[in-house]
Tab-separated table of C-alpha atoms in Angstrom:
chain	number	residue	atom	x	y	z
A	1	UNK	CA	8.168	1.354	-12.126
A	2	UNK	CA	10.652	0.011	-9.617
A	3	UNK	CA	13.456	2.577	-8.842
A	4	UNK	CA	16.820	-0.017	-10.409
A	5	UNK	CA	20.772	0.563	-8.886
A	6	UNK	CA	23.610	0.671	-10.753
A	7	UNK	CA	27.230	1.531	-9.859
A	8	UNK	CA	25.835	4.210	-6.881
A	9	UNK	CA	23.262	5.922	-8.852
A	10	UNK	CA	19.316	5.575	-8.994
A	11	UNK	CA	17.510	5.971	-12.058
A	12	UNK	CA	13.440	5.401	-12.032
A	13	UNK	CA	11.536	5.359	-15.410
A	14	UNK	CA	7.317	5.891	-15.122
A	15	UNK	CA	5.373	6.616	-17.742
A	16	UNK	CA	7.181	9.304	-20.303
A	17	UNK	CA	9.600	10.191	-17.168
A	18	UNK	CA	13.055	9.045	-16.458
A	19	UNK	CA	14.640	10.273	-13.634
A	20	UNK	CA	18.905	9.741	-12.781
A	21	UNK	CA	19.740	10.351	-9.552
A	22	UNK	CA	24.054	10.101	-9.782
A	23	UNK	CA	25.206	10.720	-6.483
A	24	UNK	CA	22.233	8.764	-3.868
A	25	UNK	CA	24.486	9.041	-0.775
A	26	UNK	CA	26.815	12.539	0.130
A	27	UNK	CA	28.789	12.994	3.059
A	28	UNK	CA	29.200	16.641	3.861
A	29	UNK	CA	30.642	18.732	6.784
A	30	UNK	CA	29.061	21.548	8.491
A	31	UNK	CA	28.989	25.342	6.761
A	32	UNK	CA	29.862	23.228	3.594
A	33	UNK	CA	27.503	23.695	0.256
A	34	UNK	CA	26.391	21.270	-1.465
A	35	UNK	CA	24.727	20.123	-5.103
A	36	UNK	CA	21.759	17.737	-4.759
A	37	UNK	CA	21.887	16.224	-8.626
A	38	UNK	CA	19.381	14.408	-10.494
A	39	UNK	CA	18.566	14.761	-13.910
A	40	UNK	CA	15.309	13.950	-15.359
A	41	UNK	CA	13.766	13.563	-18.721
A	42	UNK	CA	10.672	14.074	-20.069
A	43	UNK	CA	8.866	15.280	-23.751
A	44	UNK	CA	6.076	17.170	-21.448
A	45	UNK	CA	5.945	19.253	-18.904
A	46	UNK	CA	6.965	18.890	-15.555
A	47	UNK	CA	7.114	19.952	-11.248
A	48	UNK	CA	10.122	19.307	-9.625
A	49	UNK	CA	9.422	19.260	-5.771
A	50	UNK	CA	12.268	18.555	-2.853
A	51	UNK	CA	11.281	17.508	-0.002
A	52	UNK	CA	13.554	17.007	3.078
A	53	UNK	CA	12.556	14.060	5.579
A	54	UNK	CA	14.622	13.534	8.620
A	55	UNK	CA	13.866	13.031	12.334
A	56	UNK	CA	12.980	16.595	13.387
A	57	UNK	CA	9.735	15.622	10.756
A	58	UNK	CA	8.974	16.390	6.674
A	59	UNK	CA	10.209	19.727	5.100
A	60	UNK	CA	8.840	20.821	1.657
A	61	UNK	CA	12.331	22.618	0.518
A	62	UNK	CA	11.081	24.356	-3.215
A	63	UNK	CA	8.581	23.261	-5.722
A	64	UNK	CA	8.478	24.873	-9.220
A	65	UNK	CA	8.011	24.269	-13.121
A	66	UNK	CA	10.855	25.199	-14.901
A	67	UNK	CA	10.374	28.533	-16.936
A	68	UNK	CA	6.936	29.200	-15.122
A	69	UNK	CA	6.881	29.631	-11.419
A	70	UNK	CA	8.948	28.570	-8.302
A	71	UNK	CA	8.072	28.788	-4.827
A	72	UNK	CA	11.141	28.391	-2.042
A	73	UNK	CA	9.968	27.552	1.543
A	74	UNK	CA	10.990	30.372	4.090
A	75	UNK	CA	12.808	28.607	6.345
A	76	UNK	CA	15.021	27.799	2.540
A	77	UNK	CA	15.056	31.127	1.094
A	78	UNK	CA	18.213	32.360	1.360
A	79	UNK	CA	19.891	28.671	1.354
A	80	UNK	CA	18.899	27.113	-1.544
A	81	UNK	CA	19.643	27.527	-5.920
A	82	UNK	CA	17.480	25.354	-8.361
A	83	UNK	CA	18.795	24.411	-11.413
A	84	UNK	CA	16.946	23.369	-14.398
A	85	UNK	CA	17.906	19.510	-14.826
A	86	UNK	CA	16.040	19.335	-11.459
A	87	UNK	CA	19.231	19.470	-8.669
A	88	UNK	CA	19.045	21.675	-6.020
A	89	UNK	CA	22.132	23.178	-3.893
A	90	UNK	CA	21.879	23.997	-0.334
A	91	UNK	CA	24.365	26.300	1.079
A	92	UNK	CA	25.696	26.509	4.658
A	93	UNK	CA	24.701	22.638	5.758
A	94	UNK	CA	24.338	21.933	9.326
A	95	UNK	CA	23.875	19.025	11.320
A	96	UNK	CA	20.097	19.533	11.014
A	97	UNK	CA	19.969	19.278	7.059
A	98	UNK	CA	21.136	15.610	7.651
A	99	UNK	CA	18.132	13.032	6.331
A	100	UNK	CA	16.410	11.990	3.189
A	101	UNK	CA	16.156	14.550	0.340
A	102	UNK	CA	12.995	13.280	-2.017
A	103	UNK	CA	12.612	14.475	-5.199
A	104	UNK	CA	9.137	14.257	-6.996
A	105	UNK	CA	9.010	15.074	-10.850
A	106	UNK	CA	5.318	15.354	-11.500
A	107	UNK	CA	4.108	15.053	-15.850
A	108	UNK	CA	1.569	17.436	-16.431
A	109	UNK	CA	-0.429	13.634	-17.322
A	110	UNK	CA	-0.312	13.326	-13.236
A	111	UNK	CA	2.404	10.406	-13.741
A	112	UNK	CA	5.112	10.924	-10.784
A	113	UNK	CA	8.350	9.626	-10.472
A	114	UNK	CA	10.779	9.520	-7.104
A	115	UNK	CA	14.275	9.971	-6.426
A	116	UNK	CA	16.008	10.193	-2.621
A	117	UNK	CA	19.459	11.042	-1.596
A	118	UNK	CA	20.797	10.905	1.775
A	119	UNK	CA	23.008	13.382	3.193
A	120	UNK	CA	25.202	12.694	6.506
A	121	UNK	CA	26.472	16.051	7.979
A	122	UNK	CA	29.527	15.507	9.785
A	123	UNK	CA	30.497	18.374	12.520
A	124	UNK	CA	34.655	19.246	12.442
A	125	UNK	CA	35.436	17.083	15.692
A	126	UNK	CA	37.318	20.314	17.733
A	127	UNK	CA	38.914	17.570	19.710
A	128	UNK	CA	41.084	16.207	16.715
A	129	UNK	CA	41.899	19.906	16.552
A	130	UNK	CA	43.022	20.335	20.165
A	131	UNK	CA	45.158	17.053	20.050
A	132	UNK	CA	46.674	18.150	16.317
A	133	UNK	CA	47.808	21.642	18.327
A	134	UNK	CA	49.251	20.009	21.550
A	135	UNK	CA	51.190	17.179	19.453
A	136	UNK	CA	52.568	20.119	17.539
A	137	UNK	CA	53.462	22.138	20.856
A	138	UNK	CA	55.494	19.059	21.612
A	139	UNK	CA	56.987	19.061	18.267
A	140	UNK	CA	58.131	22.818	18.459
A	141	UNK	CA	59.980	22.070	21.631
A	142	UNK	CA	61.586	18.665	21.470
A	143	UNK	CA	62.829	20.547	18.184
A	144	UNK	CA	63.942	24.066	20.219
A	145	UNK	CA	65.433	21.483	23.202
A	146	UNK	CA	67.666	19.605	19.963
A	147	UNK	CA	68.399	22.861	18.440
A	148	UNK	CA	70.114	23.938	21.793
A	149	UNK	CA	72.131	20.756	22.642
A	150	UNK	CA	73.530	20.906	18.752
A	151	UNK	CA	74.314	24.578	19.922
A	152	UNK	CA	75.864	23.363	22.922
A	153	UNK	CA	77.869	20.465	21.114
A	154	UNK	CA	79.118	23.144	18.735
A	155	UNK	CA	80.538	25.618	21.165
A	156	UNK	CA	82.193	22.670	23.128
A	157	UNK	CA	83.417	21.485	19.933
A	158	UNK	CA	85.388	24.885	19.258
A	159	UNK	CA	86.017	25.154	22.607
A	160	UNK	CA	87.752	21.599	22.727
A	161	UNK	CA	89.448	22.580	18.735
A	162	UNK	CA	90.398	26.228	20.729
A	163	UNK	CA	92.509	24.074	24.022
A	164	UNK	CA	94.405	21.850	21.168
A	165	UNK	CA	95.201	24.493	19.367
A	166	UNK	CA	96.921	26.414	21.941
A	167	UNK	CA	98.285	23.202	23.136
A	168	UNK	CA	99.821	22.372	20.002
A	169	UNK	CA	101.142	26.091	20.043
A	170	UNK	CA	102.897	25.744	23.412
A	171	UNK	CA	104.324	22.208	22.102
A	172	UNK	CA	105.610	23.813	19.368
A	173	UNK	CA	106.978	26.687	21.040
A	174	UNK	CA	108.750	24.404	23.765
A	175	UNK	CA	110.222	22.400	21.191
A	176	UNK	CA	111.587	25.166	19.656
A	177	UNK	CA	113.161	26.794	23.046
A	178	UNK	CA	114.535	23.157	23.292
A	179	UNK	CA	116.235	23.431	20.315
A	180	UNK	CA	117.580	26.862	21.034
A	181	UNK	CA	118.933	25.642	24.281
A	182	UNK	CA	120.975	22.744	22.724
């Protein structure tokens, strides 16, 4: 049977095996985990194998019947949970666990049905970083250089309130003498 496409997900039907596959393409950044899904049916019994196939060559990941026996690669051990409906998570991604994850679901008949998803593995670009802390440098001191002119302004303000006061004082207190004089 001819794996069909609908809406972003895969689903493949052979024999007495159906296989979903809801999520075919993840984007993921490094050190993040992440949850491989598929879901498969079947009325038999079945062995789910991952397999991961990238540039650097072809990885068996884990291979294992549900409630009988699983066996996790080495280079996988400590990165990897199965889960019954067939999905795998890896924890900890890095840019090397970019590539084609295949899925095989075998029926204890021999019938096999396929799934893929492809991962991209994005690093955090420290350069975005870098710019993001200079831009906020710049930030922190236009805002401490506009802080101290509105200081400034302020103190000439009462400075300027302080001379017209007094002003008005001695105005007032010269019209007064003149008054006394007359």
């Amino acid at each position: 049977s001819v794996p069909s496409r609908c809406l972003g997900r895969q689903s493949a039907r052979s024999g007495g095996v159906s296989l979903l596959v809801p999520q075919p393409n993840i984007n993921a950044t490094v050190a993040q985990n992440i949850l491989l899904s598929v879901e498969y049916t079947c009325k038999g019994i079945v062995s789910i194998e991952w397999k991961h196939v990238s540039s650097w060559g072809t990885n068996k990941i884990v291979e294992w019947k549900p409630g009988s026996y699983t066996n996790i690669s080495k280079s996988y051990k400590d990165r990897v949970n199965i889960y019954e409906n067939g999905s795998i998570q890896l924890l900890n991604v890095g840019v090397r666990d970019a590539g084609y994850y295949v899925v095989t679901i075998t029926e204890e008949l021999g019938t096999n049905i396929y799934g893929t998803i492809v991962l991209s593995v994005y690093e955090i670009i420290y350069e975005d970083l870098h710019f993001v802390a200079v831009f906020f440098a710049f930030l922190i001191a236009v805002s401490a250089v506009l802080v101290c002119c509105m200081w400034f302004c302020n103190k000439s303000v009462h400075l300027f309130q302080n001379k017209r006061d007094k002003l008005k004082a001695r105005t007032a207190e010269e019209i007064e003498l003149q008054t006394i004089e007359c």
